[in-house]
Protein backbone atom coordinates (compact mmCIF):
# COMPACT_ATOMS: atom_id res chain seq x y z
CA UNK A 1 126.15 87.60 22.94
CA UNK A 2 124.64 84.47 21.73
CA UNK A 3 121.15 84.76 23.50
CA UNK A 4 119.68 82.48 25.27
CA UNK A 5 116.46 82.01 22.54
CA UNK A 6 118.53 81.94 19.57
CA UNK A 7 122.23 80.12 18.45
CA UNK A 8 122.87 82.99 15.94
CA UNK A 9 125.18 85.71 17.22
CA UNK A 10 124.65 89.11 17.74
CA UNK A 11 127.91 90.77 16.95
CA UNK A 12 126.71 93.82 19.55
CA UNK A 13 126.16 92.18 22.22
CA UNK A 14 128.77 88.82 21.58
CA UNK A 15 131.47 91.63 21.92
CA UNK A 16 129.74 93.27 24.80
CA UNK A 17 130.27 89.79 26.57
CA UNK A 18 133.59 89.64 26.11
CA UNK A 19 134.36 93.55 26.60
CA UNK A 20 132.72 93.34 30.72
CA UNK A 21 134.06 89.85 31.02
CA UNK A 22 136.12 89.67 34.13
CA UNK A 23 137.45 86.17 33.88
CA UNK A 24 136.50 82.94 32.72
CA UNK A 25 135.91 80.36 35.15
CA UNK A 26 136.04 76.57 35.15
CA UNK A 27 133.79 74.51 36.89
CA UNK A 28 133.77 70.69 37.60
CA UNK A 29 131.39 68.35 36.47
CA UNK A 30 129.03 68.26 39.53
CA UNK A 31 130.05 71.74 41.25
CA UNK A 32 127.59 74.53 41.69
CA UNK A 33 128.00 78.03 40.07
CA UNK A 34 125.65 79.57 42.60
CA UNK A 35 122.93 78.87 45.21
CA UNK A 36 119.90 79.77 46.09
CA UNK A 37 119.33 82.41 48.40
CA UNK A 38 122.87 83.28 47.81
CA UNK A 39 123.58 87.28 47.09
CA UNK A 40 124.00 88.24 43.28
CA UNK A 41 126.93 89.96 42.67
CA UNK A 42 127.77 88.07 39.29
CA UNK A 43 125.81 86.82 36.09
CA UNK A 44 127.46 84.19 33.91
CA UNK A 45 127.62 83.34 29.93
CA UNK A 46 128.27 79.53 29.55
CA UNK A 47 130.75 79.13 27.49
CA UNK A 48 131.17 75.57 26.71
CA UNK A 49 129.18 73.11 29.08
CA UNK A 50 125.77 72.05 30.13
CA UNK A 51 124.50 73.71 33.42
CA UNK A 52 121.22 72.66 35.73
CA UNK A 53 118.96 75.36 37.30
CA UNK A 54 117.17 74.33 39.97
CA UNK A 55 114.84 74.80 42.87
CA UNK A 56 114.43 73.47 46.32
CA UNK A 57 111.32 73.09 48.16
CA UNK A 58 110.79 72.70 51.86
CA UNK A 59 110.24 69.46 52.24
CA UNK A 60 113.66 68.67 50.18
CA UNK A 61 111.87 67.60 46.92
CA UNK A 62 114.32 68.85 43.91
CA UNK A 63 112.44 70.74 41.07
CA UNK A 64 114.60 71.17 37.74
CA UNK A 65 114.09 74.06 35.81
CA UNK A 66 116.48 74.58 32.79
CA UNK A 67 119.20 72.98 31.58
CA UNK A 68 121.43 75.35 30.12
CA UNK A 69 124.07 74.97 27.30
CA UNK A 70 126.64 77.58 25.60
CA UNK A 71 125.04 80.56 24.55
CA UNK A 72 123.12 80.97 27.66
CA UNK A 73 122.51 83.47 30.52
CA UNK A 74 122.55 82.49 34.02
CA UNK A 75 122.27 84.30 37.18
CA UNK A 76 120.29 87.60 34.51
CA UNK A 77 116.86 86.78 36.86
CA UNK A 78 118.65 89.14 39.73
CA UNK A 79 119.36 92.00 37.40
CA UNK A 80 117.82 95.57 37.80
CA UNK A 81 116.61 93.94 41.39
CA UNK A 82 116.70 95.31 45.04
CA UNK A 83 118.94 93.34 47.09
CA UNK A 84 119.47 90.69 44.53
CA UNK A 85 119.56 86.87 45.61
CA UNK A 86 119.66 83.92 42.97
CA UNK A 87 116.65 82.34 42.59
CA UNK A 88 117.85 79.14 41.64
CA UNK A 89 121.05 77.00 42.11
CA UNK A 90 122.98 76.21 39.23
CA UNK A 91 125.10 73.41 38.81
CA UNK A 92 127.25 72.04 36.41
CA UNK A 93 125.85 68.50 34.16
CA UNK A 94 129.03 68.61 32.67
CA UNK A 95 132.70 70.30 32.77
CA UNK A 96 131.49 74.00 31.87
CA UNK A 97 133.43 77.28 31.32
CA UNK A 98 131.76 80.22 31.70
CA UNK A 99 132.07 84.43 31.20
CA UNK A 100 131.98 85.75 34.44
CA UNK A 101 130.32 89.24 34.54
CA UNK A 102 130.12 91.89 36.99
CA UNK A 103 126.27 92.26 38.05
CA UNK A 104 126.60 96.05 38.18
CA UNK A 105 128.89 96.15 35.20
CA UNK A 106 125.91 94.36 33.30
CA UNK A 107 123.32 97.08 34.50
CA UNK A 108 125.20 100.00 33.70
CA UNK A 109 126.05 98.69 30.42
CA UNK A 110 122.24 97.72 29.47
CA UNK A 111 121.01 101.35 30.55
CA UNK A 112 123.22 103.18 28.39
CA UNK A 113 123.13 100.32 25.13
CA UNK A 114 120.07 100.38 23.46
CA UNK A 115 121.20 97.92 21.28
CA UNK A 116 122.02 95.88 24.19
CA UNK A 117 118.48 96.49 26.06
CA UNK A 118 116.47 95.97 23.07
CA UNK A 119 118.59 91.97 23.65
CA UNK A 120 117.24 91.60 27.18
CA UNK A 121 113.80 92.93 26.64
CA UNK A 122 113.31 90.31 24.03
CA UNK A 123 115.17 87.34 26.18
CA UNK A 124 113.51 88.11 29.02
CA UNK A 125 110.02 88.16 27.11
CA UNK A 126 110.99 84.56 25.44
CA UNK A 127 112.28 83.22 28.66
CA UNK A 128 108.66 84.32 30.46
CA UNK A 129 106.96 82.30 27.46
CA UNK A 130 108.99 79.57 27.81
CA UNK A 131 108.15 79.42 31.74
CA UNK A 132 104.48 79.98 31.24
CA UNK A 133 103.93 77.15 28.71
CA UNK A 134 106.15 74.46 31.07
CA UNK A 135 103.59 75.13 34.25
CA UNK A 136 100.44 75.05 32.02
CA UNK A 137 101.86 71.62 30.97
CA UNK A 138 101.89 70.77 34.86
CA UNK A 139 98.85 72.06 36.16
CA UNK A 140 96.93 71.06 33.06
CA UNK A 141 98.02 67.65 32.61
CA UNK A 142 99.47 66.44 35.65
CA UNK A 143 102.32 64.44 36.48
CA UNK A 144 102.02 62.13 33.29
CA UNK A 145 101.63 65.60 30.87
CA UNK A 146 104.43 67.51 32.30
CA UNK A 147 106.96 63.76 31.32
CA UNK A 148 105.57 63.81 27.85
CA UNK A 149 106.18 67.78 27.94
CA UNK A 150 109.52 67.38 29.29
CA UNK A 151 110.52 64.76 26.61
CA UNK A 152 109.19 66.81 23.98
CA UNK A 153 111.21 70.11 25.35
CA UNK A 154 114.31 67.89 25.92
CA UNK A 155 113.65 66.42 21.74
CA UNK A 156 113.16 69.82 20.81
CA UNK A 157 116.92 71.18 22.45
CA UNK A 158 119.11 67.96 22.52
CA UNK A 159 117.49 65.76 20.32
CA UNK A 160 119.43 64.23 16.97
CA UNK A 161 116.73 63.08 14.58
CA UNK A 162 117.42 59.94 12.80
CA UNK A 163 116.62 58.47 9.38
CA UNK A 164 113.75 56.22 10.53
CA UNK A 165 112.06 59.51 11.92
CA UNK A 166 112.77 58.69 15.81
CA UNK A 167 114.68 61.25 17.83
CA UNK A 168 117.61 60.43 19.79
CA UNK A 169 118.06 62.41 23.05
CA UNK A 170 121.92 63.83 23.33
CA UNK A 171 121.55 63.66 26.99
CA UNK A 172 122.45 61.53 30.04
CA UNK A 173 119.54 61.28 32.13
CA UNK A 174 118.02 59.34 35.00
CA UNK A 175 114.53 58.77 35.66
CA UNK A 176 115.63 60.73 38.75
CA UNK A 177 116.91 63.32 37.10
CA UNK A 178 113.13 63.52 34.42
CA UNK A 179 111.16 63.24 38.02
CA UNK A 180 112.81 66.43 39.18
CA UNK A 181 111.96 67.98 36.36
CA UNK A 182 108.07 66.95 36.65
CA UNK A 183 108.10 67.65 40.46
CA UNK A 184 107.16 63.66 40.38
CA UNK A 185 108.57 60.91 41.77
CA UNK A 186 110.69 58.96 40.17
CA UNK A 187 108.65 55.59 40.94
CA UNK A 188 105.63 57.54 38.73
CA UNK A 189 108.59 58.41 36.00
CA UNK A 190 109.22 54.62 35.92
CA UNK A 191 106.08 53.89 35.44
CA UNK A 192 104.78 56.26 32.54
CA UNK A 193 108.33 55.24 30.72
CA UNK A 194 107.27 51.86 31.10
CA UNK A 195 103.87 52.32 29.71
CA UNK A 196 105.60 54.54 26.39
CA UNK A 197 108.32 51.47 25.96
CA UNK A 198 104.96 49.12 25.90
CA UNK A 199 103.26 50.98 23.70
CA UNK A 200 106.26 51.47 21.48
CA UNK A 201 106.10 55.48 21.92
CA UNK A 202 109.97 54.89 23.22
CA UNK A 203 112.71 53.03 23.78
CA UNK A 204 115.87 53.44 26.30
CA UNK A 205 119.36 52.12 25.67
CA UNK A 206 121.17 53.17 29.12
CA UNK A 207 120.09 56.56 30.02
CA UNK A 208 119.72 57.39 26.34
CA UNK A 209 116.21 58.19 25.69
CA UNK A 210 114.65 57.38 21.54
CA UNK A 211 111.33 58.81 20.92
CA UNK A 212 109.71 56.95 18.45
CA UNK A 213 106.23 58.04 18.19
CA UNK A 214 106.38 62.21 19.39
CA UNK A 215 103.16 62.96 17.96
CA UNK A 216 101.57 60.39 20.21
CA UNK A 217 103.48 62.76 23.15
CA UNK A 218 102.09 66.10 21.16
CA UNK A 219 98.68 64.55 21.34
CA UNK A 220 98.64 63.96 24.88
CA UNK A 221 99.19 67.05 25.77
CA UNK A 222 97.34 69.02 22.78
CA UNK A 223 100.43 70.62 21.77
CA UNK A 224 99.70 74.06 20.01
CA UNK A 225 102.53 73.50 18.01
CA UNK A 226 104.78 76.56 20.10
CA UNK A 227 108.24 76.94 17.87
CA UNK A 228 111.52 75.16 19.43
CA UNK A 229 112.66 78.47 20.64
CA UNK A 230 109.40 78.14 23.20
CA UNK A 231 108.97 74.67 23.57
CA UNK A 232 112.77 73.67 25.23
CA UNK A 233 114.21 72.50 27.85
CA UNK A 234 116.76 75.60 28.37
């Protein structure tokens, strides 16, 4: 498997994937994989694709998580779990394929690999950093600090640096879409982007995001410098 905190393969798990692959499915630009609260009987590898995870409160309000790209697990959070739900609903950005894997099958397999536990222990530890450092952005910096965090997490996984030094975001986005990842509004996300474009910290062609000026964004949020396999967006 290619894990989800690294793009290099691991040949032991890749061809574990593909051994306890049932099928590969396609899914539509805009479909969901899963949702929450639904019962876990599958986990999925994305094989080509980008894929949302995301959470709904009660009042409505939209709160994005991850977005995931190929290489990555989704649906694992219900594994080794009593009466397993997902946690999250996952939806496809873009046309994805994806491994489909038999929830059971997985556990079974992990218990007996060692090779293949020894994978999870060490995803599941990165994917716990990579959770704790996105709500200490929130609750220490508010609304503002978890934009500047998210831009700096979305440079870090999709961005395509350019000769000048600026950073190019490879992703379609809405201020919608960066407010439901800040659990802001998106009238607030309008407003801090406007502030960056003023200030020259940014620029936006369409929904295509340039970051100028990221160590103005680091220093906002005293960045401890956390590697790019921490400090993502997936």
């Amino acid at each position: 498997m290619t894990s989800a905190y690294t793009l290099s393969p691991s040949t032991v798990t890749l061809q574990t994937i593909f051994d306890l692959a049932d099928t590969v499915r396609k899914i539509e630009r805009g479909s969901c994989i899963f949702h929450e609260g639904q019962k876990s009987t599958e986990i999925f590898y994305i094989k080509s694709g980008i894929v949302r995870l995301s959470k709904q409160s009660i009042d409505g309000q939209q709160l994005n998580l991850r977005m995931c790209k190929t290489g990555d697990l989704i649906g694992e959070l219900t594994l080794f779990t009593n009466n397993p739900h997902y946690f999250l609903t996952a939806e496809a950005v873009t046309p994805v394929e994806v491994y489909v894997l038999n929830r059971e099958t997985i556990e079974e397999a992990v218990s007996s690999n060692s090779a293949l536990a020894k994978e999870f222990i060490i995803w599941f530890n990165t994917h716990f950093q990579k959770t704790h450092t996105k709500f200490r952005d929130l609750m220490l910096f508010g609304k503002k600090g978890a934009l500047y965090s998210t831009l700096i997490r979305m440079s870090n996984t999709y961005g395509i640096p350019q000769s000048n030094g600026s950073i190019v975001i490879d992703l379609q986005l809405t201020n919608q879409d960066l407010a439901n990842f800040c659990g802001s509004t998106r009238e607030s996300v309008n407003r801090f982007l406007s502030s960056l474009k003023s200030d020259g910290v940014i620029s936006i062609s369409g929904s295509s995001i340039t970051i100028h000026n990221i160590n103005y964004l680091r220093r906002e949020i005293q960045c401890e410098g956390c590697s790019k396999e921490i400090c993502c967006i997936d």
